[in-house]
Short mmCIF file of C-alpha atoms and ligand atoms in Angstrom, two decimals:
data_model
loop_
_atom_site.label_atom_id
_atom_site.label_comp_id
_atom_site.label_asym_id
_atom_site.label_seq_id
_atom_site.Cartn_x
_atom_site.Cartn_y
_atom_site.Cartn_z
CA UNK S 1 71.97 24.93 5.14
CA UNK S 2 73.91 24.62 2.05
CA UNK S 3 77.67 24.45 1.58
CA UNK S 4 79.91 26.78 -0.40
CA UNK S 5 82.66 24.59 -2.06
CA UNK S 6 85.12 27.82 -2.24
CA UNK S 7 87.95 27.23 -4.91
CA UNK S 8 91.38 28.95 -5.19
CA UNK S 9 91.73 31.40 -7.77
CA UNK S 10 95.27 31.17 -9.96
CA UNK S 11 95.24 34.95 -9.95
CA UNK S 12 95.77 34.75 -13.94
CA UNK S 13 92.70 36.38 -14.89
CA UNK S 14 92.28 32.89 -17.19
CA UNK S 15 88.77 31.30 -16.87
CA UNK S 16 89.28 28.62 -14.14
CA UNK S 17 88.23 25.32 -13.81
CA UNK S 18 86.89 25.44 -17.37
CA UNK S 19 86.94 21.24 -17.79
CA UNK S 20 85.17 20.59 -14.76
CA UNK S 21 81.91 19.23 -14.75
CA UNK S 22 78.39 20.02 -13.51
CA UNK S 23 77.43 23.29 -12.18
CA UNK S 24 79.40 26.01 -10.99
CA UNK S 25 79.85 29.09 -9.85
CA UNK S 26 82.60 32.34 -11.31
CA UNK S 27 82.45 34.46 -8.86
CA UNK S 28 84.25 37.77 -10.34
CA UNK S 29 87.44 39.57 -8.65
CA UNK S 30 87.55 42.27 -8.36
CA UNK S 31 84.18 43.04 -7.18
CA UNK S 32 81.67 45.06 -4.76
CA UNK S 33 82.68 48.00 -3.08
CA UNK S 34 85.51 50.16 -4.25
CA UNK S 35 87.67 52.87 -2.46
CA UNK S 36 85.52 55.46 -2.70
CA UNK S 37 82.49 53.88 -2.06
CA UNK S 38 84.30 52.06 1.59
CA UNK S 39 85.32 55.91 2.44
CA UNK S 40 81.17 57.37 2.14
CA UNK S 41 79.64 54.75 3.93
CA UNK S 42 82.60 55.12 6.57
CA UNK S 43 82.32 58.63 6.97
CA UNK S 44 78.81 58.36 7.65
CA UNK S 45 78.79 55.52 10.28
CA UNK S 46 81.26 57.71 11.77
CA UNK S 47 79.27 60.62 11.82
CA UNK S 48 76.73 59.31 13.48
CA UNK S 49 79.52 57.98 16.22
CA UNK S 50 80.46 61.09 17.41
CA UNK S 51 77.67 63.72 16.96
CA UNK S 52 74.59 60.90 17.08
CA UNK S 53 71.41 60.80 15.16
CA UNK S 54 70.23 62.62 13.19
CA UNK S 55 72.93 62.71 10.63
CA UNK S 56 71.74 64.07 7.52
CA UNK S 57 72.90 62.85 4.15
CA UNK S 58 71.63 64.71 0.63
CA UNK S 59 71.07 61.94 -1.30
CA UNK S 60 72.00 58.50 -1.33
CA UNK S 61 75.18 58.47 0.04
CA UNK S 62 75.78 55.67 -2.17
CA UNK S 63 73.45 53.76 -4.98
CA UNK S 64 72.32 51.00 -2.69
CA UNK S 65 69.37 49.94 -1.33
CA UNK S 66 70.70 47.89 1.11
CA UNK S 67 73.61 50.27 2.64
CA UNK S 68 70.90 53.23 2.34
CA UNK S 69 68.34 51.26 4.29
CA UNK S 70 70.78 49.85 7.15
CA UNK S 71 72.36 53.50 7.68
CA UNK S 72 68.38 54.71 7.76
CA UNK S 73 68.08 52.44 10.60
CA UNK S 74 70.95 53.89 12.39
CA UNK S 75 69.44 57.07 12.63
CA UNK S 76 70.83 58.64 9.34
CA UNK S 77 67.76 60.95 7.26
CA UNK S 78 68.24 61.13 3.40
CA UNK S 79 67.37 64.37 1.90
CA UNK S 80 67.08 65.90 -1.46
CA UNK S 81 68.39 69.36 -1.06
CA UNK S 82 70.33 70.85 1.41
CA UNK S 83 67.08 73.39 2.03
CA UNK S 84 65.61 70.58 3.83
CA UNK S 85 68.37 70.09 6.63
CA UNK S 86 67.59 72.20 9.69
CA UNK S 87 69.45 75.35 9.78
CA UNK S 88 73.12 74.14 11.79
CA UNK S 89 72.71 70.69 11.32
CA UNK S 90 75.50 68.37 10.07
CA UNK S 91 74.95 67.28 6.54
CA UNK S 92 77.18 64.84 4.64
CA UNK S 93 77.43 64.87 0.49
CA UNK S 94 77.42 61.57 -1.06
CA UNK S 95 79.95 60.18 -3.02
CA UNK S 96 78.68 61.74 -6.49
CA UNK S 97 79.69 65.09 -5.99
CA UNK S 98 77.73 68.35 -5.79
CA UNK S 99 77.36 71.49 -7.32
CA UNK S 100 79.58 74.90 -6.11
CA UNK S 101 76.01 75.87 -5.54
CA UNK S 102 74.92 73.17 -3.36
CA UNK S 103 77.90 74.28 -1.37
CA UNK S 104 76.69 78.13 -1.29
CA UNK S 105 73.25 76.78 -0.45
CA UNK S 106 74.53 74.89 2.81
CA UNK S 107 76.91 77.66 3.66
CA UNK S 108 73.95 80.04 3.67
CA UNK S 109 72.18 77.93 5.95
CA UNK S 110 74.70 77.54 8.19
CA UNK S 111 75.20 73.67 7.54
CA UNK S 112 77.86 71.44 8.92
CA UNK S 113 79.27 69.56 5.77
CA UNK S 114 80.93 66.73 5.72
CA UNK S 115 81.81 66.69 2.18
CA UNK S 116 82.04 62.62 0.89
CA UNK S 117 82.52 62.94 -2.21
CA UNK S 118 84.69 60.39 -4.00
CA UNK S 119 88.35 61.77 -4.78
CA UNK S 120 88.11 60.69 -8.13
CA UNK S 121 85.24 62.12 -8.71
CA UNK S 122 86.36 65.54 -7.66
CA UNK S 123 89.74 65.05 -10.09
CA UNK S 124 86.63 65.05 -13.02
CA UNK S 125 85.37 68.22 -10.97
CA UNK S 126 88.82 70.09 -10.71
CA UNK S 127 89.56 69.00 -14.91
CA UNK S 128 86.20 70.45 -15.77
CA UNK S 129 87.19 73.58 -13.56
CA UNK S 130 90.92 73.93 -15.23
CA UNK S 131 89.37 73.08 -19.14
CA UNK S 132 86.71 75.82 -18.53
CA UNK S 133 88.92 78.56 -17.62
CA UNK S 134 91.17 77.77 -20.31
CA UNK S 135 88.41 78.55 -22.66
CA UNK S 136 87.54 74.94 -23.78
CA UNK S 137 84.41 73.67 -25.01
CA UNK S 138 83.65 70.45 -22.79
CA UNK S 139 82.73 67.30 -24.10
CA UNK S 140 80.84 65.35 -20.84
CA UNK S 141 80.06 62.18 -21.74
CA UNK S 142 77.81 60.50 -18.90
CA UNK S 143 74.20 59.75 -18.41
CA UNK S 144 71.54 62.70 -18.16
CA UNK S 145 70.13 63.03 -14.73
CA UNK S 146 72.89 61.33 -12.73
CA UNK S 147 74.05 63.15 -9.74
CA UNK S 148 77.44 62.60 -10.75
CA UNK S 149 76.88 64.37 -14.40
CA UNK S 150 74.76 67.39 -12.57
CA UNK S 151 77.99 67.83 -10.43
CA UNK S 152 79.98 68.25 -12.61
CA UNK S 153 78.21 70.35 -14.94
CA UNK S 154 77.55 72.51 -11.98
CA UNK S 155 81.24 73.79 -11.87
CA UNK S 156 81.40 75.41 -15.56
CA UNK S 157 77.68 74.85 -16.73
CA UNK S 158 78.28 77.79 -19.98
CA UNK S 159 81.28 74.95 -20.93
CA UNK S 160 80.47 72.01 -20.04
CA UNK S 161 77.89 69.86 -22.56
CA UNK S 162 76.47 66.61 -22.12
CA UNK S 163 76.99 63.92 -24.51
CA UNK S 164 74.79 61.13 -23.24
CA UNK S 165 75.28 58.10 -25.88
CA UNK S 166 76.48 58.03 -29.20
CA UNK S 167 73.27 59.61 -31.19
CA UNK S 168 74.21 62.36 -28.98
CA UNK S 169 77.21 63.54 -30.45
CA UNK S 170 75.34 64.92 -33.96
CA UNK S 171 73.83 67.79 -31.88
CA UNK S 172 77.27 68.84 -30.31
CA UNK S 173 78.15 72.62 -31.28
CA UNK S 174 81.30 74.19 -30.02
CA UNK S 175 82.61 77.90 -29.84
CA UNK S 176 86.02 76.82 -31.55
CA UNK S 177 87.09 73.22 -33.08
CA UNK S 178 90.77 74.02 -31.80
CA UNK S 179 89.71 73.93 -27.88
CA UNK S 180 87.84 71.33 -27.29
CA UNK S 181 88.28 68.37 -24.73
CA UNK S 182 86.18 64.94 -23.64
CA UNK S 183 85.75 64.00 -19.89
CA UNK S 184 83.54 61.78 -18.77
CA UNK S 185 81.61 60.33 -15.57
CA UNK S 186 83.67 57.90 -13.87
CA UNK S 187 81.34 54.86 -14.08
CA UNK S 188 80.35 54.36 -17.68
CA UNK S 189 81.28 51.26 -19.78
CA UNK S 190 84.73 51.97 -21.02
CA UNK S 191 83.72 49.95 -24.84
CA UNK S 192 80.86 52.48 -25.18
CA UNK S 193 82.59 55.50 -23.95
CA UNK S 194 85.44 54.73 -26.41
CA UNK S 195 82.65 54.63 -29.20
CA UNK S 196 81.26 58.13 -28.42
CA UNK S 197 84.82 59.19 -28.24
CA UNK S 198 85.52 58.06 -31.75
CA UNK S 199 82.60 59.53 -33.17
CA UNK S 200 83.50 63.03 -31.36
CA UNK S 201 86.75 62.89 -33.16
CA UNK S 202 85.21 62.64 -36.33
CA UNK S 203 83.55 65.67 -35.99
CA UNK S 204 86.55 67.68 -34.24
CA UNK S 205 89.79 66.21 -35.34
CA UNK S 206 91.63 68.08 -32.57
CA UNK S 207 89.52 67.02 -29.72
CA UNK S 208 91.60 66.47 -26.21
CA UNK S 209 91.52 63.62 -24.38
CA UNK S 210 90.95 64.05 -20.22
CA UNK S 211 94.54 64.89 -19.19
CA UNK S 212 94.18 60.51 -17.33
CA UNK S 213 91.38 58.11 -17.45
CA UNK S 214 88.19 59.51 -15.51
CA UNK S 215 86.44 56.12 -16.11
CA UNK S 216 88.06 55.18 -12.89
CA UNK S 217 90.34 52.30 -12.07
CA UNK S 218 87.52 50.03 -9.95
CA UNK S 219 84.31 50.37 -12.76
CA UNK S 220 87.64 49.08 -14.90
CA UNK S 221 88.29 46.55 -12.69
CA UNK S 222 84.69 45.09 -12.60
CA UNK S 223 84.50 45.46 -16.06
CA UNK S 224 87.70 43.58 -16.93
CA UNK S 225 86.94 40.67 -14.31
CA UNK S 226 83.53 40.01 -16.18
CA UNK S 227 84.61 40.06 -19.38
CA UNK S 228 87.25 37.09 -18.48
CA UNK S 229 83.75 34.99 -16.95
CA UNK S 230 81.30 36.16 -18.99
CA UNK S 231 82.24 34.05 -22.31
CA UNK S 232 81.77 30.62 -20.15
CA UNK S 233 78.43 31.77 -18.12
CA UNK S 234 75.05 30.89 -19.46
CA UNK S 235 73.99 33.32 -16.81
CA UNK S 236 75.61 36.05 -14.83
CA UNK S 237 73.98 37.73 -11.54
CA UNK S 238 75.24 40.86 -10.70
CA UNK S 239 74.44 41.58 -7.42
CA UNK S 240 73.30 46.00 -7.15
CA UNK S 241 70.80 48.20 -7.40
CA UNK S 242 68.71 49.37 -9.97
CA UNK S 243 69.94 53.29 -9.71
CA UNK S 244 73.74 51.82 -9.84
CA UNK S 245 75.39 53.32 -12.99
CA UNK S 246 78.14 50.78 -12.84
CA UNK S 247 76.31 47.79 -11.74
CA UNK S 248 73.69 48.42 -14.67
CA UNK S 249 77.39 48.64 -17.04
CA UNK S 250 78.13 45.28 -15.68
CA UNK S 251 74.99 43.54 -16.86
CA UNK S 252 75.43 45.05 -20.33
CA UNK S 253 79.50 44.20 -20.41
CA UNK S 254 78.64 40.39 -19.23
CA UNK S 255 75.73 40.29 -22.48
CA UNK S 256 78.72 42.05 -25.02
CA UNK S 257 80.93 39.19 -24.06
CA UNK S 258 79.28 36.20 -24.65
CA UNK S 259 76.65 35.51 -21.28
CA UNK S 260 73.60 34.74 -22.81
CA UNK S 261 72.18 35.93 -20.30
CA UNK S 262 72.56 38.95 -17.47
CA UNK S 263 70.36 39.98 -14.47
CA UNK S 264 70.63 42.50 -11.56
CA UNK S 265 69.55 41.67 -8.24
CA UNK S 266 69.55 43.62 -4.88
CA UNK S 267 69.00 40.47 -2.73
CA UNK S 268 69.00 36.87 -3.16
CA UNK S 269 65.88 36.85 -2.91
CA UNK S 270 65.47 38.57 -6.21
CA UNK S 271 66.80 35.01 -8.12
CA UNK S 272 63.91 34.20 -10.11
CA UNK S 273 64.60 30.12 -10.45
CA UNK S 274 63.09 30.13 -13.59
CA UNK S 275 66.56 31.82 -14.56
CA UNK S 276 68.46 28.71 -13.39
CA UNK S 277 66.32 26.62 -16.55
CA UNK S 278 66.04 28.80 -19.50
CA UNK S 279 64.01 27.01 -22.13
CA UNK S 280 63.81 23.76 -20.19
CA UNK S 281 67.72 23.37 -19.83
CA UNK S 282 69.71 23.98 -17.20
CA UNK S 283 72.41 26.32 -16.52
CA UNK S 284 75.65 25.01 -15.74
CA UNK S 285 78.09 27.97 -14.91
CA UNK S 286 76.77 30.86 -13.77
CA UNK S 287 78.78 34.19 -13.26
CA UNK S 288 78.32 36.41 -9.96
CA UNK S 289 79.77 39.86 -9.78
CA UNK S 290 78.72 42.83 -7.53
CA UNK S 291 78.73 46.62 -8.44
CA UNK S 292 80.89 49.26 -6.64
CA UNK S 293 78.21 49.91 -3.84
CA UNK S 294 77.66 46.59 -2.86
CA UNK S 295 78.42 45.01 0.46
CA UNK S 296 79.97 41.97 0.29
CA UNK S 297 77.65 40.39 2.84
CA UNK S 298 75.10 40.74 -0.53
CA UNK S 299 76.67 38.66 -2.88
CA UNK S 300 77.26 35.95 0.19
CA UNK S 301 73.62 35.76 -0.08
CA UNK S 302 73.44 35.34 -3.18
CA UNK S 303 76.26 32.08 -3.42
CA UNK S 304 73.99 30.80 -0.52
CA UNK S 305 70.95 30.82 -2.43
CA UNK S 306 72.45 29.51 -5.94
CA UNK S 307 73.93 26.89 -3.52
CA UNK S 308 70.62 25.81 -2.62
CA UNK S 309 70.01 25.04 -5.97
CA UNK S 310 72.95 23.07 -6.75
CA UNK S 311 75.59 25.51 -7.36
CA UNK S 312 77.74 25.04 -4.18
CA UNK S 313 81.36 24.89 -6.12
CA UNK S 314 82.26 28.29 -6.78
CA UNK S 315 85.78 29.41 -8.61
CA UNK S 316 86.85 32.48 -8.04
CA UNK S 317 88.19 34.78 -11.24
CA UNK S 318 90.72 37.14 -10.88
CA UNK S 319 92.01 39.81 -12.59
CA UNK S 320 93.34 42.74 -10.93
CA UNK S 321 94.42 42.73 -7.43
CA UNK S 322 93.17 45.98 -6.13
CA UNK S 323 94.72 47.93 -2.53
CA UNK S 324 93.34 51.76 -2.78
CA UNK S 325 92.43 53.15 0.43
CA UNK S 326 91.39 57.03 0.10
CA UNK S 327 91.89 58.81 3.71
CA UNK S 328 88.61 59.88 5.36
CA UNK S 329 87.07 63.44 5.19
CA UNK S 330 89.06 65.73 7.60
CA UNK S 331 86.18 66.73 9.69
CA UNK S 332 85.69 63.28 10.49
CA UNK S 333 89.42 61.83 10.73
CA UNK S 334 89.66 60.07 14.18
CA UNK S 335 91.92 62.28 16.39
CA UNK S 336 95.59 61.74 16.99
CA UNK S 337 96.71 61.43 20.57
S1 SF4 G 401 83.04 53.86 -8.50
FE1 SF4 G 401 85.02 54.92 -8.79
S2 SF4 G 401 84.51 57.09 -8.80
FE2 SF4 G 401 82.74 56.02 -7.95
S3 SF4 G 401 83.09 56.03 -5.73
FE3 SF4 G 401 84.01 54.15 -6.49
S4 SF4 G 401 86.18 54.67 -6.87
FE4 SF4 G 401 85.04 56.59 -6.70
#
């Protein structure tokens, strides 16, 4: 079995250890799962505590294959709709948000929700709500097809447009140039976003901006942490699955600053060694982050493998020390005696 040399971080956010020889590991902090990510899987594992299996989830509670796997194995059954849950059952709604309608569609069916959804992702939800009674035009910028996006349209879909990248924002028409505003999904690159905001205000000078950030404070986090690694890595792993907006961001923020190069893995397993000698070199610092649905028993996997191959000294790079702790669901509080 390999050992993992773990180093102490100087909590700067400077790259560490950056005249030490021979290969290494920067292992990003902050990293893996976030507030609102910790409060899903929780409510779930707690669901199926006190009522049993089945518990029935629409959709993946979170993007990962791991945690969606391990909670199907507990007795938890992933569905697309809400028509699919037996009339009365308990169904819980991921952390991406739904629709009003997905709400009328459970309450005509009787369901018992457990309603998961992320609190920041619901302040998006409630500003797209407030904007579209106002009489704004709204500006979404986020990825077509995400659950997150289809959410959040759902609430005001005669206001609310999608602006999905920055070719997008030519075929924006709105009612009146005065009232218009920008929100956006809370897990897009916050460079890129910025871009397509830019370009928006070209076209309406008096666009809003969301009344705070909705790009929200742990896809910053990650973000920041590999930007501060990235420029020293010849290769950065981030560790999360293939449907993870934010863990895909992170592979495309590591490549913008300076890693030549950037792969996603779900397991270790996933390591293709060939990545370790690029060209017939060898890599000598390699960057390891994990997206917002990750467990962190993944990215230990991960260390253990690169260790294998040589990489057993790993430094860890901090930037942002991070303490959020969103309460659970009500339904699913434990009681207070
Ligand atoms: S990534 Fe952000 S918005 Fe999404 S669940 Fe985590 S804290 Fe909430």
């Amino acid at each position: 079995m390999p050992t993992l040399d773990m180093q102490t971080s100087d909590s700067s956010g400077a790259p560490v250890a950056a005249d030490s020889a021979g290969k290494r590991v920067l292992l990003a902090e902050p990293r893996g799962y976030c507030a609102g990510v910790d409060r899903a899987v929780e409510t779930v594992e707690r669901a199926l505590e006190k009522h049993g299996a089945p518990v029935y989830v629409r959709h993946e509670i979170v993007h990962n294959k791991h945690v969606v796997d391990t909670l199907t194995n507990k007795g938890v059954v992933f569905v697309h709709e809400a028509d699919e849950v037996p009339e009365g059952a308990m169904v819980v709604f991921s952390a991406h948000g739904v629709a009003p309608s997905v709400h009328d569609l459970a309450a005509d069916r009787g369901l018992r929700v457990i309603d998961a959804t992320c609190p920041l992702v619901s302040k998006v939800h409630n500003e797209a709500k407030r904007f579209a009674r106002d009489g704004y035009d709204i500006l979404l910028i986020g990825h077509a097809g995400h659950e997150e996006v289809i959410g959040i349209i759902g609430e005001a879909p005669d206001d609310v447009q999608l602006v999905d990248g920055l070719d997008a924002v030519d075929s924006v028409t709105v009612r009146d140039e005065s009232k218009v505003v920008w929100l956006s999904q809370t897990t897009l690159s916050v460079d890129e976003t910025m871009q397509t905001v830019v370009k928006l205000r070209e076209r309406f000078p008096s666009l809003q901006d969301p009344p705070s950030d909705d790009i929200c404070y742990a896809t910053q986090n990650r973000q920041t942490a590999v930007k501060a690694m990235a420029p020293e890595c010849e290769l950065v792993i981030v560790v999360g699955s293939k449907n993870s907006s934010n863990s895909n961001r992170l592979v495309e923020v590591a490549l913008d600053a300076g890693a030549h190069a950037a792969h996603l893995v779900d397991y270790a397993e996933d390591i293709d060694p060939s990545w370790l000698e690029p060209a017939g070199g060898e890599v000598q610092t390699i960057g390891v982050t994990s997206g917002a649905s990750v467990p962190e028993i993944l990215v230990r996997g991960v260390l253990e493998r690169l260790a294998e191959h040589g990489y057993g000294t790993v430094y860890p790079v901090a930037t942002a020390n991070e303490t959020l702790v969103f309460a659970l669901p009500r339904e699913i509080r434990p009681d207070r005696r």
